[in-house]
XYZ file of C-alpha atoms in Angstrom:
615
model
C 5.648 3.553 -12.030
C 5.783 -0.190 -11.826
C 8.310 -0.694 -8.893
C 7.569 -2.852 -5.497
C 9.129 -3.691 -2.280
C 10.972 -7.467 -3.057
C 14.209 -5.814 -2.486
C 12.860 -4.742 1.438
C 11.742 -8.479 1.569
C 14.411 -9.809 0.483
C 16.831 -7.458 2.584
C 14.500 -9.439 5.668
C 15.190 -12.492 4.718
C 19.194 -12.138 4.526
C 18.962 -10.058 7.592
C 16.139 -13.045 9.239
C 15.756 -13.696 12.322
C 19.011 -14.619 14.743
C 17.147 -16.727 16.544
C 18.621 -18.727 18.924
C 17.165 -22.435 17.903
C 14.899 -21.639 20.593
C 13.459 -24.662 22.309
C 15.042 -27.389 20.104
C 18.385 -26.284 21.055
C 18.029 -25.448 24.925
C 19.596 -28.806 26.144
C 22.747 -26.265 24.740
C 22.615 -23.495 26.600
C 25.766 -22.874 28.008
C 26.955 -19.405 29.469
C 27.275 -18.023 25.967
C 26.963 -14.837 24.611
C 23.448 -13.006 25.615
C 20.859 -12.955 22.976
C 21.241 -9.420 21.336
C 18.229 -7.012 22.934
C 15.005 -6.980 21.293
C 13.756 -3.594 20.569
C 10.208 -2.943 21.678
C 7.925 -1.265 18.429
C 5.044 1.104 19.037
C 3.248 -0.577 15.925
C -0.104 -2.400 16.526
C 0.739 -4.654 13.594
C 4.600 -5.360 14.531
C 3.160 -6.074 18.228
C 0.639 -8.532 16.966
C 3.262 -10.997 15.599
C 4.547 -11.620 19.310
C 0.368 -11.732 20.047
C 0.057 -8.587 21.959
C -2.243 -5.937 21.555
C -0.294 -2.544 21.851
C -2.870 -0.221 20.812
C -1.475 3.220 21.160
C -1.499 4.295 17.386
C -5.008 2.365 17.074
C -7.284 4.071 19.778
C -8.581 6.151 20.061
C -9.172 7.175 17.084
C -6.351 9.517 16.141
C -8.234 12.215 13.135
C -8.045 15.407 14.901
C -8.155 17.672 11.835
C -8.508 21.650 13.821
C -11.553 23.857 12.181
C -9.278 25.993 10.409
C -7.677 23.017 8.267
C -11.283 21.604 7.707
C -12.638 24.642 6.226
C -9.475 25.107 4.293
C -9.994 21.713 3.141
C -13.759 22.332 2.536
C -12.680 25.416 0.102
C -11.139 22.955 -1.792
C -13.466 20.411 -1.991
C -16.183 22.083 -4.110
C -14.059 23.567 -6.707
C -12.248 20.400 -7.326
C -15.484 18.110 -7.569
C -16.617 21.050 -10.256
C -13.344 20.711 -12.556
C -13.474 16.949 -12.479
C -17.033 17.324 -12.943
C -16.782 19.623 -15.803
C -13.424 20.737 -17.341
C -11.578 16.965 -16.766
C -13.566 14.377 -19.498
C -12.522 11.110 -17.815
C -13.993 9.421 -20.647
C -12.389 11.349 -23.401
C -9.183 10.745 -21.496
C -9.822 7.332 -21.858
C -10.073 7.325 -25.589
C -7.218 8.980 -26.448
C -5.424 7.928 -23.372
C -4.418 11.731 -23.047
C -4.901 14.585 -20.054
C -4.474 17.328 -21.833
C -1.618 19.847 -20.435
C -4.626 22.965 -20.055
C -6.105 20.692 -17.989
C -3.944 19.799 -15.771
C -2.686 23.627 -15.688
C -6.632 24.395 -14.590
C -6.151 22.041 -11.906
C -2.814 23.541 -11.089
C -4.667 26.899 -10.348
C -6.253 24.888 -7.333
C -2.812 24.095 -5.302
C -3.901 20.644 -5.916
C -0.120 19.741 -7.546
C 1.579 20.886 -4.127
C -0.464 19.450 -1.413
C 1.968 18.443 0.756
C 4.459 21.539 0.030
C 4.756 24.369 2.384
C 3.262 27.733 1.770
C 6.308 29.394 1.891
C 7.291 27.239 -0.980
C 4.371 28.169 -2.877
C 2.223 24.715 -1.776
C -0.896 24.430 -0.136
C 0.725 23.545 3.397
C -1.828 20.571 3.606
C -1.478 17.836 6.049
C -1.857 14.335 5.046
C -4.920 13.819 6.236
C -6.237 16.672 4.414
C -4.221 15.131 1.402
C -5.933 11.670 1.480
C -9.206 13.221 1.465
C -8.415 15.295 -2.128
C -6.722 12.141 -3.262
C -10.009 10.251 -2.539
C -12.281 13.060 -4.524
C -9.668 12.467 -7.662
C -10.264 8.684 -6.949
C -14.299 8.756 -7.425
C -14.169 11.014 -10.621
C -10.920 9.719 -12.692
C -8.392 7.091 -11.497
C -5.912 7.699 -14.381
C -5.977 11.603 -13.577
C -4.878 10.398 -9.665
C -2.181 8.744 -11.022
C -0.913 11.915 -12.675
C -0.924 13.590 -9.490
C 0.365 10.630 -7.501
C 3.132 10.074 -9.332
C 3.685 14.478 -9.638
C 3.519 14.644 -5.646
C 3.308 11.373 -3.485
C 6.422 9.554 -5.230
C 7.666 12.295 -8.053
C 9.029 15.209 -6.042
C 8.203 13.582 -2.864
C 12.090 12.530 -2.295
C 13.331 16.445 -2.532
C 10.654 17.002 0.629
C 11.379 14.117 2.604
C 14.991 13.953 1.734
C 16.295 17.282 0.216
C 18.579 19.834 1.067
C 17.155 23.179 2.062
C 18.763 24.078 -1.386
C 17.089 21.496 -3.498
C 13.995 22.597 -2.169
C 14.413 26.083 -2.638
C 15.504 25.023 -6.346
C 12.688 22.934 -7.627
C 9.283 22.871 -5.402
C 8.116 26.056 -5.968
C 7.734 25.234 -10.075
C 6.801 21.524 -8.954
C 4.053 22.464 -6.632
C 2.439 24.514 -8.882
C 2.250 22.731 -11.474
C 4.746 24.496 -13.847
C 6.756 21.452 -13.953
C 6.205 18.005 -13.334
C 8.107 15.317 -11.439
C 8.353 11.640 -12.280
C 9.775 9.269 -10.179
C 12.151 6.428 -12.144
C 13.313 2.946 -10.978
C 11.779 0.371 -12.733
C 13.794 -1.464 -15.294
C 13.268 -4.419 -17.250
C 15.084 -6.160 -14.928
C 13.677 -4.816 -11.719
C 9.906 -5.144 -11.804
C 10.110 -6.822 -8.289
C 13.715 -6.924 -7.594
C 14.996 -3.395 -6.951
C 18.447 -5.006 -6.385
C 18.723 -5.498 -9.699
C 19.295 -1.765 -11.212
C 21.383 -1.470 -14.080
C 21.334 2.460 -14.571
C 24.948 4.003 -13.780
C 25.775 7.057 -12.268
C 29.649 7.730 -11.955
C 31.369 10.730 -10.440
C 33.454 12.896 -13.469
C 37.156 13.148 -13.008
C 37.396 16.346 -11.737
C 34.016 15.317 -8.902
C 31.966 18.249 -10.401
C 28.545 15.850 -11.970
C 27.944 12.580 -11.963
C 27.234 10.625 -15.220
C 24.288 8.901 -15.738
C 23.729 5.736 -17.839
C 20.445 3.372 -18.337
C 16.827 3.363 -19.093
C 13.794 2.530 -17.154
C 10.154 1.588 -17.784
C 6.862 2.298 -17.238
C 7.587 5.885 -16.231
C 4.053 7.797 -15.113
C 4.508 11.062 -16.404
C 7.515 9.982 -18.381
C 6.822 11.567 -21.524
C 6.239 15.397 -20.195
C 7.981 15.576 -16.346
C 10.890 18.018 -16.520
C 12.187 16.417 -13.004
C 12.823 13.004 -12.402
C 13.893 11.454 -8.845
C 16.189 8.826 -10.413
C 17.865 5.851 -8.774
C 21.165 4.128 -10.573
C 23.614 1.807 -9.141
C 27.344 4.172 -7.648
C 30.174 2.689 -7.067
C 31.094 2.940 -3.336
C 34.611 2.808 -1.931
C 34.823 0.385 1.249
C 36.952 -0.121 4.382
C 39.273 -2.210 3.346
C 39.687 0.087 -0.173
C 37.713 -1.990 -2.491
C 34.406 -0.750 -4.414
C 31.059 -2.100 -4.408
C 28.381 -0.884 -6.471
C 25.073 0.611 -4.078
C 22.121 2.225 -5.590
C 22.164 6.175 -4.912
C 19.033 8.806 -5.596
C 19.503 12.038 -7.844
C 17.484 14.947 -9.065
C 17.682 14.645 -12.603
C 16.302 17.970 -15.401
C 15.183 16.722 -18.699
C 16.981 20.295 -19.439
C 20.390 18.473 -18.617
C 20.651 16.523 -21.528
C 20.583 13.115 -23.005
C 17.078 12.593 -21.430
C 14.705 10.859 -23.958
C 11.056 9.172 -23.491
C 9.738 6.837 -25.760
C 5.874 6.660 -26.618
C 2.671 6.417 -24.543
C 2.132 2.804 -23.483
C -0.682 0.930 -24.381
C -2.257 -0.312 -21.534
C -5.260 -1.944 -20.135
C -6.574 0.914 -17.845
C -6.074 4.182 -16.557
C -5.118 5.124 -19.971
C -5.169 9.244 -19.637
C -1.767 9.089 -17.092
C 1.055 9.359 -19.189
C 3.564 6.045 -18.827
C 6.680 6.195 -20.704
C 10.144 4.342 -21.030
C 13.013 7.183 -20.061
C 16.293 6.927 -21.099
C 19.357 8.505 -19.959
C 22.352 9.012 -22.471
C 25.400 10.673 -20.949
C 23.206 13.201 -18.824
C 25.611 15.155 -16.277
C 24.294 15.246 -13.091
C 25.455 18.439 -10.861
C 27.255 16.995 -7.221
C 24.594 19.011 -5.606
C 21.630 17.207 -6.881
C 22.353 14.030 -5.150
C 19.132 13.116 -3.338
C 20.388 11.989 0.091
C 23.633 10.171 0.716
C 25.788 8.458 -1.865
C 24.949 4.847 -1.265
C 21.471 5.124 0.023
C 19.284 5.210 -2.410
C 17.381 1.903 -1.456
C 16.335 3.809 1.939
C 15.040 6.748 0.199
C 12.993 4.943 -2.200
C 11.629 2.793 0.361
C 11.050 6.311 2.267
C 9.342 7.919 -0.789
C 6.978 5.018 -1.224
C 6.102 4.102 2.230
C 5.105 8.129 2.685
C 2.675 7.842 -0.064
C 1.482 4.421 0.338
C -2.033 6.163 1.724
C -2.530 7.936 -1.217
C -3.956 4.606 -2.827
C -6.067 3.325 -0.521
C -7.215 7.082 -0.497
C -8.378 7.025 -4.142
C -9.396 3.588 -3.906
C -11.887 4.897 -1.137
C -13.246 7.444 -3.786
C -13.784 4.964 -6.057
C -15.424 2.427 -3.983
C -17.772 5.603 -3.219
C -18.333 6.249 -6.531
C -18.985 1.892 -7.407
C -21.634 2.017 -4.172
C -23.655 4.955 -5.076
C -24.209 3.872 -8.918
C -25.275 0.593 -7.397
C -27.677 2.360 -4.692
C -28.836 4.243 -7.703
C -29.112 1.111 -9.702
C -31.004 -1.074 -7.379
C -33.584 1.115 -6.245
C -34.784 1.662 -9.398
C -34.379 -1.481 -11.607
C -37.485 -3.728 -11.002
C -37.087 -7.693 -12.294
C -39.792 -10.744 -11.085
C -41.926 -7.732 -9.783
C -39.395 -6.450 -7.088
C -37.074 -3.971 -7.046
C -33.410 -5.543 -7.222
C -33.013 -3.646 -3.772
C -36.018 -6.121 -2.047
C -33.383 -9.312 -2.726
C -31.460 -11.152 -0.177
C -28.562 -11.481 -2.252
C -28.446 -7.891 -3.800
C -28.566 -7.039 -0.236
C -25.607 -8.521 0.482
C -23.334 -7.614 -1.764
C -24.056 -3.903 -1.058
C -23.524 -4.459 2.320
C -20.551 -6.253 1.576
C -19.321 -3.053 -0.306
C -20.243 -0.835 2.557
C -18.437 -3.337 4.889
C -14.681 -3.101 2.559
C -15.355 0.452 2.331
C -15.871 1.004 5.887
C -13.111 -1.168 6.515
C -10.786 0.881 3.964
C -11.621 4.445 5.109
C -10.825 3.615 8.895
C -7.246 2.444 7.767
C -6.150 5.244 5.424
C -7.114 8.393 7.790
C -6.041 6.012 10.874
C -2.994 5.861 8.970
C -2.849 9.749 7.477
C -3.582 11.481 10.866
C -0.605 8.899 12.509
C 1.787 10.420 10.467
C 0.492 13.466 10.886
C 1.049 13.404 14.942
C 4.918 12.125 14.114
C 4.379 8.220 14.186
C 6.999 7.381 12.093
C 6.922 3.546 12.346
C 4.197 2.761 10.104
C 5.280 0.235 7.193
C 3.121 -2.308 7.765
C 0.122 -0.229 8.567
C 0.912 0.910 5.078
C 1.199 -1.880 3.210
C -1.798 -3.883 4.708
C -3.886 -0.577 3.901
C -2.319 -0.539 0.264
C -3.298 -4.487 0.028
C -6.694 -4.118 1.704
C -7.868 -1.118 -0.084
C -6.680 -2.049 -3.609
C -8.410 -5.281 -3.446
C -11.642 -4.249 -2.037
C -11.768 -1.431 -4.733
C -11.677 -4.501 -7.448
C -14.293 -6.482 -5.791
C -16.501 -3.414 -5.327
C -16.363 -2.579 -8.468
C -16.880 -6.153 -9.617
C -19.716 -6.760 -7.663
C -21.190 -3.388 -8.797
C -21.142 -4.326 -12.841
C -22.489 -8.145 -11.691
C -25.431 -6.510 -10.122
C -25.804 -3.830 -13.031
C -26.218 -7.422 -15.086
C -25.502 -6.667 -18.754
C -25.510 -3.080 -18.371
C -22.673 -3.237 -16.212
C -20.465 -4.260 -19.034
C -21.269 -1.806 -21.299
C -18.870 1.130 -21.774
C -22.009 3.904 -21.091
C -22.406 2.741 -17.589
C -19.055 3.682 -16.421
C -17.792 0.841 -14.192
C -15.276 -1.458 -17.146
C -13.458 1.837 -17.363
C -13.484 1.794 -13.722
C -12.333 -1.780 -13.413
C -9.767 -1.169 -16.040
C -8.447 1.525 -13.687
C -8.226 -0.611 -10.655
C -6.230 -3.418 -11.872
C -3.220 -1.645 -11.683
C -3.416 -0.776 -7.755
C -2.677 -4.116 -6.958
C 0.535 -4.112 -8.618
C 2.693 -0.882 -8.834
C 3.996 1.078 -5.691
C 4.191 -2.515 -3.730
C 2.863 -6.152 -5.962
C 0.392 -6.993 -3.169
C 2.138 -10.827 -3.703
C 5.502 -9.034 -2.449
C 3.843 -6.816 0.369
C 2.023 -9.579 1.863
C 5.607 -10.959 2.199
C 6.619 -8.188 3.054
C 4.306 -7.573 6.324
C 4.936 -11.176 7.299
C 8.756 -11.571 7.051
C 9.119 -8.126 8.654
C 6.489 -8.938 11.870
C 7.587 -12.444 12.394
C 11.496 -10.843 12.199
C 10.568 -8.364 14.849
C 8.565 -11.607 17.063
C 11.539 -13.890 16.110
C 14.065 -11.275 18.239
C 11.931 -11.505 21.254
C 11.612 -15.101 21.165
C 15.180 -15.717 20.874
C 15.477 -13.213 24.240
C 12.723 -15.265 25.517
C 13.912 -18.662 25.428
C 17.505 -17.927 26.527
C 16.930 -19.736 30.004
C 15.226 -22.136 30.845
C 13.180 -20.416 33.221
C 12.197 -18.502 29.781
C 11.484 -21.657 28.092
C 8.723 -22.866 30.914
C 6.932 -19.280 30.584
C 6.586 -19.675 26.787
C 5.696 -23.277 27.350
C 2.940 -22.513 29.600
C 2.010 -19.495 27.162
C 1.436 -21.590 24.221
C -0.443 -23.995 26.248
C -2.753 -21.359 27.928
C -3.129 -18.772 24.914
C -1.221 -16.161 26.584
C -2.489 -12.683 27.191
C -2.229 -10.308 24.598
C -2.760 -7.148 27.140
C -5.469 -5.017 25.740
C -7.259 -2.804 27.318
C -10.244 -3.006 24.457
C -12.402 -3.038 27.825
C -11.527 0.254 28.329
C -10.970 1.969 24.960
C -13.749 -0.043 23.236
C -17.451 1.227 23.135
C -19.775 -1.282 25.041
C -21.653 -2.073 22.477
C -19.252 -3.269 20.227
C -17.278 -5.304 23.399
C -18.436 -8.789 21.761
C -16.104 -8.004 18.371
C -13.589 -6.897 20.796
C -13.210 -9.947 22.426
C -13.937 -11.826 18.948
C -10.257 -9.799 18.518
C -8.250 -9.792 21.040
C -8.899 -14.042 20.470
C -7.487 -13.722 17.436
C -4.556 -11.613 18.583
C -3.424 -14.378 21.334
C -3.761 -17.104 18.222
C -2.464 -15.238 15.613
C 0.922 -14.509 18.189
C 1.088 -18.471 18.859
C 0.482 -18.907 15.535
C 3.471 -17.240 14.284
C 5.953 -18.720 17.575
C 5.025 -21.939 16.284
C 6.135 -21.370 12.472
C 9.153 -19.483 14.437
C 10.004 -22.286 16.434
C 9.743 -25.099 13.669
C 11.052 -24.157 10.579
C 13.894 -21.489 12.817
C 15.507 -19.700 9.517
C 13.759 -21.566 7.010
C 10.417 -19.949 7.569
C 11.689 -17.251 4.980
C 11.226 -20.049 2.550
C 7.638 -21.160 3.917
C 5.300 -18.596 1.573
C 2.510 -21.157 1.987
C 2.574 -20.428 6.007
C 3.529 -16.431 5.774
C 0.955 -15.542 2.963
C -1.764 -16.942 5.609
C 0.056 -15.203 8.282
C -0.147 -11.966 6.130
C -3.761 -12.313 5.417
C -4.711 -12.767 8.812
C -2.563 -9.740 9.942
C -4.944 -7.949 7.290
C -8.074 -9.077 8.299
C -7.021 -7.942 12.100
C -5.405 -4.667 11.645
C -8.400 -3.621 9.648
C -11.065 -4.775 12.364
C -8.853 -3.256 15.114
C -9.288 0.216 12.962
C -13.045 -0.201 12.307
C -13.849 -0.475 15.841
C -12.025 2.064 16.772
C -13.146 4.678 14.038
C -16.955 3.345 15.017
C -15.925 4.180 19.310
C -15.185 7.173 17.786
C -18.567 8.096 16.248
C -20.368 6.725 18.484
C -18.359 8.659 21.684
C -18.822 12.349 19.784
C -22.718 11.403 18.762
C -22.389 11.387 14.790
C -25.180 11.208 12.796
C -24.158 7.877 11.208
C -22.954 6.669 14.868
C -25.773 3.433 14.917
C -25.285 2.947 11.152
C -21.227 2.564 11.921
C -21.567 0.501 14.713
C -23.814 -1.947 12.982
C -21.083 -2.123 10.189
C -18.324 -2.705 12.517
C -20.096 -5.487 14.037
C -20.760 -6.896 10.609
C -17.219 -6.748 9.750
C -15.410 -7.954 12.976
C -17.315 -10.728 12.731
C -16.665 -11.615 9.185
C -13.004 -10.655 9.678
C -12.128 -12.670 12.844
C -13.626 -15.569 11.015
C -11.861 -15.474 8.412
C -8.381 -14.875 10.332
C -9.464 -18.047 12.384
C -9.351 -20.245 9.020
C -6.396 -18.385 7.403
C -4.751 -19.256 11.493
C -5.376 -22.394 11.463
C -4.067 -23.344 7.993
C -1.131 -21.637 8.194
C -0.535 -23.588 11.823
C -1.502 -26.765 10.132
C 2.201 -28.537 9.805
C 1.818 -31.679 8.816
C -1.297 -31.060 6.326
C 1.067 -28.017 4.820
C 3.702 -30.215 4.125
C 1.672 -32.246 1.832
C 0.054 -29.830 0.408
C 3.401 -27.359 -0.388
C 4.642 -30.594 -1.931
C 1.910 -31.289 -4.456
C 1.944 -27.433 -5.594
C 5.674 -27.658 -6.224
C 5.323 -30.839 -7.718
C 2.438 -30.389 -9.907
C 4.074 -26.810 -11.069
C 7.608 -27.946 -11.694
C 5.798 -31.035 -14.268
C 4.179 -27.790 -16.035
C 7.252 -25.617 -16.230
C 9.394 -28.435 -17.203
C 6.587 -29.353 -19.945
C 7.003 -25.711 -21.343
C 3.279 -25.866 -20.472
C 0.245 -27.682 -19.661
C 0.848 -31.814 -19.725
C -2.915 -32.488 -19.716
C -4.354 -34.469 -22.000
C -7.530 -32.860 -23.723
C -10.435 -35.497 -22.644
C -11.299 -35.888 -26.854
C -7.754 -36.840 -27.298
C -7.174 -34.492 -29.877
């Protein structure tokens, strides 16, 4: 499963920002029509675009996971580290890019397959928290085996609990979350890699309203070749006001057992090569009224739903991974003696495993921040999402990379482990979100939300002396870090909440110059983005170290020297990305000599260097 969220960045962009032109166009403020309210957001990173620090979902630290669900999770735990251990052969899987079905059925005998899934439904009645944690076990023994169950539970089947009726539920998660069937979600098309506008599968209601017919194919299916459900989304022609139709994409629960559902072979691809991905077509299937997923029309919102639910489970098995990268490093180092040392004694093997520990760190405070939110009823989370998606899936690939560079040449042979592991980790950065996209994503959306209050702000011009004397002063972002922060780590707090106030004049400025046209300025808002990363994610490590620190955990000094570490790394590095992406007149150039230098190429039909030999 392939698909990413252009179409919810795009949908910002033609929705962008009714600003009022602000402070260029105050000389015209007449009586007019008021400013439409902005709505306040409870989200830390939505609040950070206007430069405040609302920190309600961010401290303290929210896990509160009761005795009883630990030591139903801990019953798990063992069991599941022994079948990946001993009856799942990751490497075997590899090879013949196969999970074998009695596998997965041994698996199935865990509750593994129906996490989420009430009891009474035959599921495990797990919370997500509890989820993330068996997601991130999968993750350090066999990445292609958590895609299988990602793509069963955290996207497959995941619209009929979100979404369903009480019918559809009754109907198909019993066999779903045990494993007797398997569930597949399917939008990608050839068209629609990034673009999820673009569907071309058809579903059209029968003459007499009884099914809908289904048309199309899609691509790079996980568990294409062997789900028996698939959560499909197709372009429906809707009837409008004024009587004319207009085609909308809708969701449907779709059996293989209906009919005219085919899946072509087992892709060949570059890593986690035991999931199964498949094309899927759909000839004529009828589709029973009942088994429309939501409402007719919709389907855009209940993909979006389906994805941004799940989004943890990938930084969740990238955290297993990373585990698994650090500790054959650890293991590697320590024993592995060059120039009369051990590789442990050097400065620079030193830092790179502290530079591991640091993304980890960083990673693991983000996805149970994020899983024990939703599991008190936050429900506005996107962004927390998708920076924990980027974040996590990139730091996984650098882990890993710096693990085989400090293995030296045994790092890139097959026996050590970590190419397969690489291999694996490539894909994260693309499917369920392109991390290109979702960094647009996070920026468009934020500086959309900032853009409504600054357009409320500056509708006086009362308003416009405030904001002038804000950007001139910095502003206060209203933390209370003093308070929620432990003392020892108050220096990084500060080091943050300075970033907050710049980051929020930051973005006012791009607001206030380029008004509408900042949806074309992916210089300025992939910066933005980045920064927005780099501050969420110190913003949860300080309060996940507060945390250990406050209830006296074993690790509490450990964590609190890796927080500092961290912060301090991070707020640097949000200063730079800051201050470039404020830098107008140096952008300019600099946007013009990329577009330049890549239209020559593209018009060229490739490079127009000349090779220095001349031949």
């Amino acid at each position: 499963m392939l698909s990413t969220l252009s179409k919810i960045a795009r949908i910002s962009q033609t929705r962008f920002l009714r600003l009022s032109h602000s402070a260029a166009a105050a000389k015209d403020a007449k009586p007019k029509k008021a400013p439409a309210a902005a709505v306040d957001s409870p989200s830390f990173v939505m609040n950070l675009f206007r430069g405040k620090a609302v920190t309600d979902q961010v401290f303290p630290y929210p896990l509160n996971m009761t005795e009883e669900q630990k030591e139903t999770l801990g019953m798990v735990m063992s069991p599941l580290e022994k079948m990946l251990i001993e009856v799942n052969d990751v490497v075997k899987n590899d090879e013949t890019s196969d999970i074998p079905r009695e596998v997965l059925d041994k698996f199935a005998e865990l509750g593994t397959f129906g996490v989420l899934v009430p009891p009474e439904l035959e599921g495990s009645g797990f919370n997500n928290s509890q989820m993330a944690r068996v997601a991130e076990i999968v993750g350090a023994y066999d990445l292609g085996f958590g895609v299988v169950m990602g793509a069963h539970q955290s996207i497959g089947y995941k619209g009929i609990l979100l979404e369903g009726t009480d019918a559809q539920k009754q109907k198909y998660l019993p066999d779903l979350a045990t494993g007797r069937k398997f569930a597949a979600f399917a939008l990608t098309e050839p068209t629609t890699g990034s673009d999820a506008s673009s569907v071309r599968t058809r579903a059209e209601l029968s003459a007499d309203g009884k099914h809908y017919v289904l048309n199309g194919g899609k691509i790079w299916i996980s568990n294409g070749g062997f789900a028996e459900v698939f959560t499909v989304f197709a372009q429906t022609p809707i009837k409008q006001a004024d009587g004319s139709t207009k085609d909308k994409m809708s969701a449907f629960i779709v059996e293989r057992s209906f009919g005219g559902v085919t899946s072509g072979p087992q892709e060949k691809k570059m890593g986690i090569k035991g999931s199964n991905t498949t094309e899927v077509h759909f000839d004529n299937v009828k589709i029973p009224v009942e088994n429309l997923l939501g409402k007719e029309g919709e389907g855009f919102k209940v993909a979006m739903n389906i994805l941004n639910n799940g989004r943890f489970g990938i930084p969740a098995a990238c955290t297993g991974a990373m585990k698994h990268c650090i500790q054959k490093t650890v293991d590697h180092i320590t024993t592995r003696v060059q120039f009369g040392k051990k590789l442990e004694e050097f400065g620079n093997v030193q830092e790179k495993l502290v530079e591991m520990i640091s993304k980890l760190y960083a990673t693991e405070s983000i996805v149970y921040m994020l899983s024990s939110n939703m599991d008190r009823g936050i429900k506005e989370y996107q962004l927390e999402a998708a920076i924990g998606k980027v974040l996590a899936s990139e730091s996984a690939w650098h882990v890993c990379d710096d693990a085989i560079q400090v293995h030296g040449g045994m790092g890139f042979m097959r026996e050590t482990g970590l190419e397969r592991v690489l291999r694996d980790l490539r894909i994260f950065r693309i499917f369920e979100g392109a991390n290109d996209v979702l960094r647009i994503f996070i920026a468009l959306t934020g500086a959309q939300h900032a853009g409504k209050h600054l357009a409320a702000q500056t509708s006086g011009v009362g308003g416009l002396i405030g904001l002038a004397v804000a950007r001139v002063t910095g502003g206060n972002t209203g933390s209370n870090f003093g308070q929620v922060v432990d003392a020892s780590l108050q220096d990084s707090a500060k080091a943050l909440d300075q970033q907050i106030g710049l980051f929020g004049q930051t973005v006012q400025g791009l607001l206030i110059k380029h008004k509408k046209g900042i949806i074309d300025r992916q210089y300025e808002m992939h910066r933005v983005a980045n920064a927005a990363i780099e501050i969420y994610s110190s913003a949860a490590v300080l309060s996940r170290a507060t945390y250990a620190i406050k209830n006296k955990s074993s690790s509490a000094d450990f964590e609190r020297k890796v927080a500092t570490y961290y912060v301090e790394k991070a707020m640097r590095s949000s200063n730079r990305y800051l201050k470039d992406a404020g830098n107008a007149s140096d952008n300019e150039t600099k946007v013009s000599t990329i577009a330049s230098l890549a239209k020559e190429v593209c018009g060229n039909g490739g490079l127009t260097l000349q090779h220095p030999v001349e031949l």
